[in-house]
Every structure is written in structure tokens, then in C-alpha cells.
PDB file of C-alpha atoms and ligand atoms in Angstrom:
ATOM      1  CA  MET U 184      84.055  97.316  79.259  1.00 84.00           C
ATOM      2  CA  GLU U 185      84.768  93.966  80.503  1.00 83.00           C
ATOM      3  CA  ASN U 186      86.214  92.595  77.698  1.00 90.00           C
ATOM      4  CA  ASP U 187      88.365  95.885  76.976  1.00 94.00           C
ATOM      5  CA  LEU U 188      90.381  93.898  79.985  1.00 96.00           C
ATOM      6  CA  ASP U 189      92.908  90.882  79.711  1.00 95.00           C
ATOM      7  CA  LYS U 190      92.071  90.141  83.903  1.00 97.00           C
ATOM      8  CA  ILE U 191      91.589  91.546  86.655  1.00 97.00           C
ATOM      9  CA  ILE U 192      94.012  92.890  89.345  1.00 98.00           C
ATOM     10  CA  LEU U 193      92.314  93.860  92.555  1.00 98.00           C
ATOM     11  CA  THR U 194      88.190  92.704  93.308  1.00 98.00           C
ATOM     12  CA  GLN U 195      86.234  95.362  94.553  1.00 98.00           C
ATOM     13  CA  GLU U 196      86.305  92.587  97.867  1.00 98.00           C
ATOM     14  CA  GLN U 197      89.976  93.008  97.757  1.00 98.00           C
ATOM     15  CA  ILE U 198      89.879  97.293  97.216  1.00 98.00           C
ATOM     16  CA  THR U 199      86.711  97.659  99.750  1.00 98.00           C
ATOM     17  CA  LYS U 200      88.455  95.755 102.378  1.00 98.00           C
ATOM     18  CA  ARG U 201      91.961  97.607 101.619  1.00 98.00           C
ATOM     19  CA  VAL U 202      90.150 100.905 102.040  1.00 98.00           C
ATOM     20  CA  ALA U 203      88.555 100.061 105.074  1.00 98.00           C
ATOM     21  CA  GLU U 204      92.456  99.670 106.756  1.00 98.00           C
ATOM     22  CA  LEU U 205      93.737 102.815 105.478  1.00 98.00           C
ATOM     23  CA  GLY U 206      90.676 104.757 107.038  1.00 98.00           C
ATOM     24  CA  GLU U 207      91.103 103.030 110.439  1.00 98.00           C
ATOM     25  CA  GLU U 208      95.334 103.904 110.182  1.00 98.00           C
ATOM     26  CA  ILE U 209      94.173 107.440 109.142  1.00 98.00           C
ATOM     27  CA  THR U 210      91.855 107.992 112.242  1.00 98.00           C
ATOM     28  CA  LYS U 211      94.698 106.965 114.329  1.00 98.00           C
ATOM     29  CA  ASP U 212      96.964 109.243 113.244  1.00 98.00           C
ATOM     30  CA  TYR U 213      94.831 112.654 113.020  1.00 98.00           C
ATOM     31  CA  GLN U 214      93.499 112.490 116.019  1.00 98.00           C
ATOM     32  CA  ASP U 215      92.626 115.890 117.230  1.00 96.00           C
ATOM     33  CA  LYS U 216      93.659 117.230 114.356  1.00 98.00           C
ATOM     34  CA  GLN U 217      92.826 119.667 111.326  1.00 98.00           C
ATOM     35  CA  LEU U 218      92.175 117.620 108.006  1.00 98.00           C
ATOM     36  CA  VAL U 219      91.595 118.542 104.692  1.00 98.00           C
ATOM     37  CA  VAL U 220      91.414 115.894 102.611  1.00 98.00           C
ATOM     38  CA  ILE U 221      92.507 116.461  99.175  1.00 98.00           C
ATOM     39  CA  GLY U 222      91.583 114.400  96.211  1.00 98.00           C
ATOM     40  CA  ILE U 223      92.949 114.634  93.369  1.00 97.00           C
ATOM     41  CA  LEU U 224      90.600 114.989  90.032  1.00 96.00           C
ATOM     42  CA  ARG U 225      89.554 112.215  88.164  1.00 95.00           C
ATOM     43  CA  GLY U 226      91.331 109.148  89.203  1.00 96.00           C
ATOM     44  CA  ALA U 227      91.329 109.713  92.598  1.00 98.00           C
ATOM     45  CA  ALA U 228      87.020 110.838  93.323  1.00 98.00           C
ATOM     46  CA  VAL U 229      85.725 106.817  93.491  1.00 98.00           C
ATOM     47  CA  PHE U 230      88.222 105.899  96.154  1.00 98.00           C
ATOM     48  CA  MET U 231      88.512 109.094  97.850  1.00 98.00           C
ATOM     49  CA  ALA U 232      84.551 108.535  98.620  1.00 98.00           C
ATOM     50  CA  ASP U 233      85.121 104.960  99.796  1.00 98.00           C
ATOM     51  CA  LEU U 234      88.267 105.854 102.542  1.00 98.00           C
ATOM     52  CA  ILE U 235      86.765 109.519 103.377  1.00 98.00           C
ATOM     53  CA  ARG U 236      83.484 107.559 104.743  1.00 98.00           C
ATOM     54  CA  GLU U 237      86.460 105.377 106.833  1.00 98.00           C
ATOM     55  CA  VAL U 238      87.419 107.715 108.293  1.00 98.00           C
ATOM     56  CA  LYS U 239      85.835 108.628 111.581  1.00 98.00           C
ATOM     57  CA  LEU U 240      86.985 111.802 112.031  1.00 98.00           C
ATOM     58  CA  PRO U 241      85.255 115.115 111.637  1.00 98.00           C
ATOM     59  CA  MET U 242      87.444 116.978 108.277  1.00 98.00           C
ATOM     60  CA  GLU U 243      87.496 119.403 105.779  1.00 98.00           C
ATOM     61  CA  ILE U 244      87.173 118.046 101.568  1.00 98.00           C
ATOM     62  CA  ASP U 245      88.476 119.581  98.769  1.00 98.00           C
ATOM     63  CA  PHE U 246      89.675 119.295  95.490  1.00 98.00           C
ATOM     64  CA  MET U 247      92.610 119.920  92.578  1.00 97.00           C
ATOM     65  CA  SER U 248      92.724 119.391  89.134  1.00 96.00           C
ATOM     66  CA  VAL U 249      95.516 118.797  87.565  1.00 92.00           C
ATOM     67  CA  SER U 250      96.917 117.553  84.210  1.00 86.00           C
ATOM     68  CA  SER U 251      99.931 116.692  82.478  1.00 76.00           C
ATOM     69  CA  TYR U 252     101.213 117.134  78.577  1.00 66.00           C
ATOM     70  CA  GLY U 253     101.590 115.168  76.520  1.00 56.00           C
ATOM     71  CA  ALA U 254     100.757 111.019  75.761  1.00 51.00           C
ATOM     72  CA  SER U 255      98.161 109.997  76.945  1.00 51.00           C
ATOM     73  CA  THR U 256      99.303 106.925  79.400  1.00 52.00           C
ATOM     74  CA  LYS U 257     103.071 107.922  79.741  1.00 55.00           C
ATOM     75  CA  SER U 258     103.631 110.902  82.389  1.00 58.00           C
ATOM     76  CA  SER U 259     105.109 114.218  80.805  1.00 62.00           C
ATOM     77  CA  GLY U 260     106.199 116.063  84.238  1.00 66.00           C
ATOM     78  CA  VAL U 261     104.789 119.084  83.309  1.00 75.00           C
ATOM     79  CA  VAL U 262     101.730 119.721  85.629  1.00 86.00           C
ATOM     80  CA  ARG U 263      99.097 122.096  84.472  1.00 90.00           C
ATOM     81  CA  ILE U 264      96.593 122.795  87.587  1.00 93.00           C
ATOM     82  CA  ASN U 265      93.544 122.661  85.557  1.00 95.00           C
ATOM     83  CA  LYS U 266      91.441 124.001  89.201  1.00 97.00           C
ATOM     84  CA  ASP U 267      92.635 124.923  92.336  1.00 97.00           C
ATOM     85  CA  LEU U 268      91.000 124.131  95.869  1.00 98.00           C
ATOM     86  CA  ASP U 269      88.615 126.454  96.965  1.00 97.00           C
ATOM     87  CA  SER U 270      89.805 126.648 100.798  1.00 95.00           C
ATOM     88  CA  THR U 271      92.749 127.662 102.200  1.00 97.00           C
ATOM     89  CA  ILE U 272      95.219 125.049 103.773  1.00 98.00           C
ATOM     90  CA  THR U 273      97.164 127.368 105.853  1.00 98.00           C
ATOM     91  CA  ASP U 274      97.741 125.148 109.555  1.00 98.00           C
ATOM     92  CA  LYS U 275      95.858 122.333 108.524  1.00 98.00           C
ATOM     93  CA  HIS U 276      97.208 118.845 108.177  1.00 98.00           C
ATOM     94  CA  VAL U 277      96.891 118.236 104.780  1.00 98.00           C
ATOM     95  CA  LEU U 278      96.039 114.322 103.030  1.00 98.00           C
ATOM     96  CA  ILE U 279      96.149 114.451  99.608  1.00 98.00           C
ATOM     97  CA  VAL U 280      94.320 111.608  97.767  1.00 98.00           C
ATOM     98  CA  GLU U 281      96.024 109.803  94.672  1.00 98.00           C
ATOM     99  CA  ASP U 282      94.648 106.968  92.339  1.00 97.00           C
ATOM    100  CA  ILE U 283      98.012 106.027  91.268  1.00 97.00           C
ATOM    101  CA  VAL U 284     101.456 107.083  91.679  1.00 96.00           C
ATOM    102  CA  ASP U 285     103.569 106.001  88.522  1.00 93.00           C
ATOM    103  CA  THR U 286     106.302 108.190  87.849  1.00 92.00           C
ATOM    104  CA  GLY U 287     105.514 110.521  91.139  1.00 94.00           C
ATOM    105  CA  LEU U 288     106.247 113.418  88.378  1.00 92.00           C
ATOM    106  CA  THR U 289     102.733 114.627  89.541  1.00 91.00           C
ATOM    107  CA  LEU U 290     102.647 114.118  93.062  1.00 94.00           C
ATOM    108  CA  LYS U 291     105.767 115.885  93.739  1.00 93.00           C
ATOM    109  CA  TYR U 292     104.739 119.329  91.604  1.00 93.00           C
ATOM    110  CA  ILE U 293     101.214 118.711  93.986  1.00 95.00           C
ATOM    111  CA  VAL U 294     103.226 118.217  97.490  1.00 96.00           C
ATOM    112  CA  GLU U 295     106.093 120.802  96.839  1.00 95.00           C
ATOM    113  CA  ASN U 296     102.738 123.842  95.460  1.00 95.00           C
ATOM    114  CA  LEU U 297     100.867 122.929  98.918  1.00 97.00           C
ATOM    115  CA  MET U 298     103.573 123.427 100.358  1.00 97.00           C
ATOM    116  CA  SER U 299     104.254 126.542  99.626  1.00 97.00           C
ATOM    117  CA  ARG U 300     100.956 126.976 101.114  1.00 98.00           C
ATOM    118  CA  LYS U 301     102.206 126.242 104.585  1.00 98.00           C
ATOM    119  CA  PRO U 302     100.507 123.867 105.322  1.00 98.00           C
ATOM    120  CA  ALA U 303     101.167 121.525 109.512  1.00 98.00           C
ATOM    121  CA  SER U 304     101.506 118.906 107.157  1.00 98.00           C
ATOM    122  CA  VAL U 305     101.096 117.299 104.345  1.00 98.00           C
ATOM    123  CA  ARG U 306     100.833 113.196 103.423  1.00 98.00           C
ATOM    124  CA  LEU U 307      99.968 110.888 100.225  1.00 98.00           C
ATOM    125  CA  CYS U 308      97.948 108.650 100.293  1.00 98.00           C
ATOM    126  CA  THR U 309      97.059 106.867  96.928  1.00 98.00           C
ATOM    127  CA  LEU U 310      95.481 103.194  96.399  1.00 98.00           C
ATOM    128  CA  LEU U 311      97.356 102.133  93.203  1.00 98.00           C
ATOM    129  CA  ASP U 312     101.966 102.510  93.678  1.00 97.00           C
ATOM    130  CA  LYS U 313     104.421 101.855  90.286  1.00 96.00           C
ATOM    131  CA  PRO U 314     107.316 101.973  92.862  1.00 94.00           C
ATOM    132  CA  SER U 315     109.274 100.164  89.189  1.00 93.00           C
ATOM    133  CA  ARG U 316     108.311 102.998  87.585  1.00 88.00           C
ATOM    134  CA  ARG U 317     109.553 106.365  90.081  1.00 93.00           C
ATOM    135  CA  ALA U 318     111.084 109.163  88.533  1.00 92.00           C
ATOM    136  CA  VAL U 319     111.895 111.366  91.454  1.00 94.00           C
ATOM    137  CA  ASP U 320     111.208 110.544  94.553  1.00 94.00           C
ATOM    138  CA  VAL U 321     108.230 110.612  95.875  1.00 95.00           C
ATOM    139  CA  ASP U 322     106.993 110.069 100.901  1.00 96.00           C
ATOM    140  CA  VAL U 323     103.548 108.130  99.966  1.00 97.00           C
ATOM    141  CA  HIS U 324     102.460 107.662 103.471  1.00 98.00           C
ATOM    142  CA  TYR U 325      99.438 105.223 102.582  1.00 98.00           C
ATOM    143  CA  ASN U 326      99.414 102.231 100.837  1.00 98.00           C
ATOM    144  CA  GLY U 327      96.993 100.383  98.573  1.00 98.00           C
ATOM    145  CA  PHE U 328      99.009  98.425  96.469  1.00 98.00           C
ATOM    146  CA  THR U 329     102.434  97.936  94.610  1.00 98.00           C
ATOM    147  CA  ILE U 330     101.705  97.322  91.590  1.00 97.00           C
ATOM    148  CA  PRO U 331     103.906  95.685  88.754  1.00 95.00           C
ATOM    149  CA  ASP U 332     104.368  98.134  85.107  1.00 93.00           C
ATOM    150  CA  GLU U 333     101.270  97.449  83.903  1.00 93.00           C
ATOM    151  CA  PHE U 334      98.750 100.224  82.482  1.00 93.00           C
ATOM    152  CA  VAL U 335      95.524  99.561  84.114  1.00 96.00           C
ATOM    153  CA  VAL U 336      92.049 100.779  84.082  1.00 97.00           C
ATOM    154  CA  GLY U 337      88.698 100.789  86.829  1.00 98.00           C
ATOM    155  CA  TYR U 338      87.795 102.319  90.385  1.00 98.00           C
ATOM    156  CA  GLY U 339      88.266 105.525  89.115  1.00 98.00           C
ATOM    157  CA  LEU U 340      90.941 105.423  86.920  1.00 97.00           C
ATOM    158  CA  ASP U 341      90.092 105.835  83.197  1.00 96.00           C
ATOM    159  CA  TYR U 342      92.218 104.928  79.877  1.00 95.00           C
ATOM    160  CA  ALA U 343      90.653 108.141  77.578  1.00 94.00           C
ATOM    161  CA  GLU U 344      88.305 108.834  80.014  1.00 94.00           C
ATOM    162  CA  ILE U 345      86.153 105.431  79.993  1.00 95.00           C
ATOM    163  CA  TYR U 346      86.301 102.465  82.543  1.00 97.00           C
ATOM    164  CA  ARG U 347      86.347 104.801  85.643  1.00 98.00           C
ATOM    165  CA  ASN U 348      82.977 103.287  86.755  1.00 98.00           C
ATOM    166  CA  LEU U 349      83.968 100.161  86.963  1.00 98.00           C
ATOM    167  CA  PRO U 350      84.392  98.199  90.473  1.00 98.00           C
ATOM    168  CA  TYR U 351      87.619  96.454  90.445  1.00 98.00           C
ATOM    169  CA  ILE U 352      91.355  97.000  88.822  1.00 98.00           C
ATOM    170  CA  GLY U 353      92.156  95.424  85.673  1.00 98.00           C
ATOM    171  CA  VAL U 354      94.631  95.623  83.243  1.00 96.00           C
ATOM    172  CA  LEU U 355      93.315  96.507  80.025  1.00 93.00           C
ATOM    173  CA  LYS U 356      93.876  94.247  76.310  1.00 91.00           C
ATOM    174  CA  PRO U 357      97.283  95.932  74.478  1.00 86.00           C
ATOM    175  CA  GLU U 358      95.136  96.282  71.711  1.00 89.00           C
ATOM    176  CA  ILE U 359      92.554  98.206  72.758  1.00 88.00           C
ATOM    177  CA  TYR U 360      95.336 100.840  73.824  1.00 78.00           C
ATOM    178  CA  THR U 361      97.864 100.422  70.935  1.00 77.00           C
ATOM    179  CA  ARG U 362      94.660 101.418  68.331  1.00 67.00           C
TER     180      ARG U 362
HETATM  181  P1  5GP B 700     103.054 110.442  87.671  1.00 86.57           P
HETATM  182  O1  5GP B 700     103.100 112.189  88.072  1.00 86.57           O
HETATM  183  O2  5GP B 700     102.832 109.362  88.920  1.00 86.57           O
HETATM  184  O3  5GP B 700     103.656 109.718  85.965  1.00 86.57           O
HETATM  185  O4  5GP B 700     101.435 109.259  86.673  1.00 86.57           O
HETATM  186  C1  5GP B 700     100.331 110.073  87.877  1.00 86.57           C
HETATM  187  C2  5GP B 700      99.085 109.956  87.115  1.00 86.57           C
HETATM  188  O5  5GP B 700      99.801 108.666  85.702  1.00 86.57           O
HETATM  189  C3  5GP B 700      97.769 109.019  87.363  1.00 86.57           C
HETATM  190  O6  5GP B 700      97.177 110.268  88.063  1.00 86.57           O
HETATM  191  C4  5GP B 700      97.068 108.512  86.562  1.00 86.57           C
HETATM  192  O7  5GP B 700      96.310 109.700  86.183  1.00 86.57           O
HETATM  193  C5  5GP B 700      98.771 108.300  85.229  1.00 86.57           C
HETATM  194  N1  5GP B 700      98.100 106.903  85.540  1.00 86.57           N
HETATM  195  C6  5GP B 700      99.832 106.542  85.805  1.00 86.57           C
HETATM  196  N2  5GP B 700      99.793 105.145  86.047  1.00 86.57           N
HETATM  197  C7  5GP B 700      98.966 104.687  85.044  1.00 86.57           C
HETATM  198  C8  5GP B 700      97.834 103.995  84.527  1.00 86.57           C
HETATM  199  O8  5GP B 700      98.429 102.596  84.922  1.00 86.57           O
HETATM  200  N3  5GP B 700      96.206 103.963  84.460  1.00 86.57           N
HETATM  201  C9  5GP B 700      95.720 104.719  85.005  1.00 86.57           C
HETATM  202  N4  5GP B 700      94.360 104.521  84.587  1.00 86.57           N
HETATM  203  N5  5GP B 700      95.929 105.695  84.304  1.00 86.57           N
HETATM  204  C10 5GP B 700      97.251 106.074  84.517  1.00 86.57           C
END
């Protein structure tokens, strides 16, 4: 897997440090609030597992799985819910955990969908943000790292379902996804 990477852009140490900082911030912000952390499968699974252990508060966790139709490295904006939440979020404080915000289309859909269930609040925490690619406005409240417009894998992010278990984040050699 390592040989398929052009370069590593975020090391395991950088990620660990930043995740701890985000956890601390979230811990401060959600004191005495009924918190439910919602991970967006499958990309956010690795980040979510590390993040929630840095949030020193009682919380519920739940997961949602969505897919966008269309090409594998570009988002089409048409979103389908493959797995919905198991719990109700009405009157709870929802924190959505996502791997990366690219065009923002997936998250815009998810936020609107969750808002319709009347939670007390909805905030978004993403590990990575690619603001240069944004097509719609999404309010990212907690952001791990802002990255340039490159296709990245590792720490939960895949290409064709591979590379999710790399402990760091890197850029794939273009020949891997164009062949
Ligand atoms: P958006 O709807 O914001 O364009 O797309 C978000 C989803 O696209 C992410 O959850 C992720 O699955 C996928 N995505 C966007 N950029 C990348 C990237 O650089 N690498 C990988 N592996 N997935 C990406």
C-alpha cells in the first residue's frame, strides 16, 4: 500500500495531536449537554474512534451510511441513505463526524436531513477540509486540517475501498486511480 503513495501529507503524530486538540475543544463546548456523536460511514470510522476517546463527556454514538452516485473520486451531489440512525436525536445536541468536506454536497444533505428531526443543535466536525472545491455552503465548526485539492487516502479514507487502515494520510500516485 505504501508504494502506491506519492507522499505523506499528515503523519500519525500530527493526526494524534490534532485529534486530541479537537477532543478538548468539544469537551469544553458540550458540558452539561446531551451529546450524540454521529459518524458518517465508512470514511469517518477511524477518526471517530480516536476522537470520541478524547471527548471526556457522557455521549451516545450512532452511525449513518450514505453514498453519492457517480464517479469514484468526484462527488455527484445525489445522496442516498444506505443506513439510517438507530437512535432518535430529537432535542439532543448532534455532532456529525466526517472524514473530509470536499464539495460539501454530501454534508449539506445530511445536515438538512438531521435538522428535520428537530435536534437541539447540529454541528459538524471534519478531519479534513478542501475549501477550494466547495460547491455549496456548509458550516464546518471543527476542522482538523485544511488541505489542498488532492485526492488523499488513509486514516479511514479509501480509494476503491483500500487504504483505509493506513495510520497516516497521503496522496495517491495519479496512475493508481487513472488506470
Ligand atoms: P463532498 O460531498 O463534500 O464532495 O464529498 C465528501 C465525500 O467524498 C467524503 O466523505 C469522501 O468519501 C469523498 N472524498 C472527497 N475527497 C476525497 C479525497 O481526497 N479522498 C477520498 N478518499 N475521498 C474523498
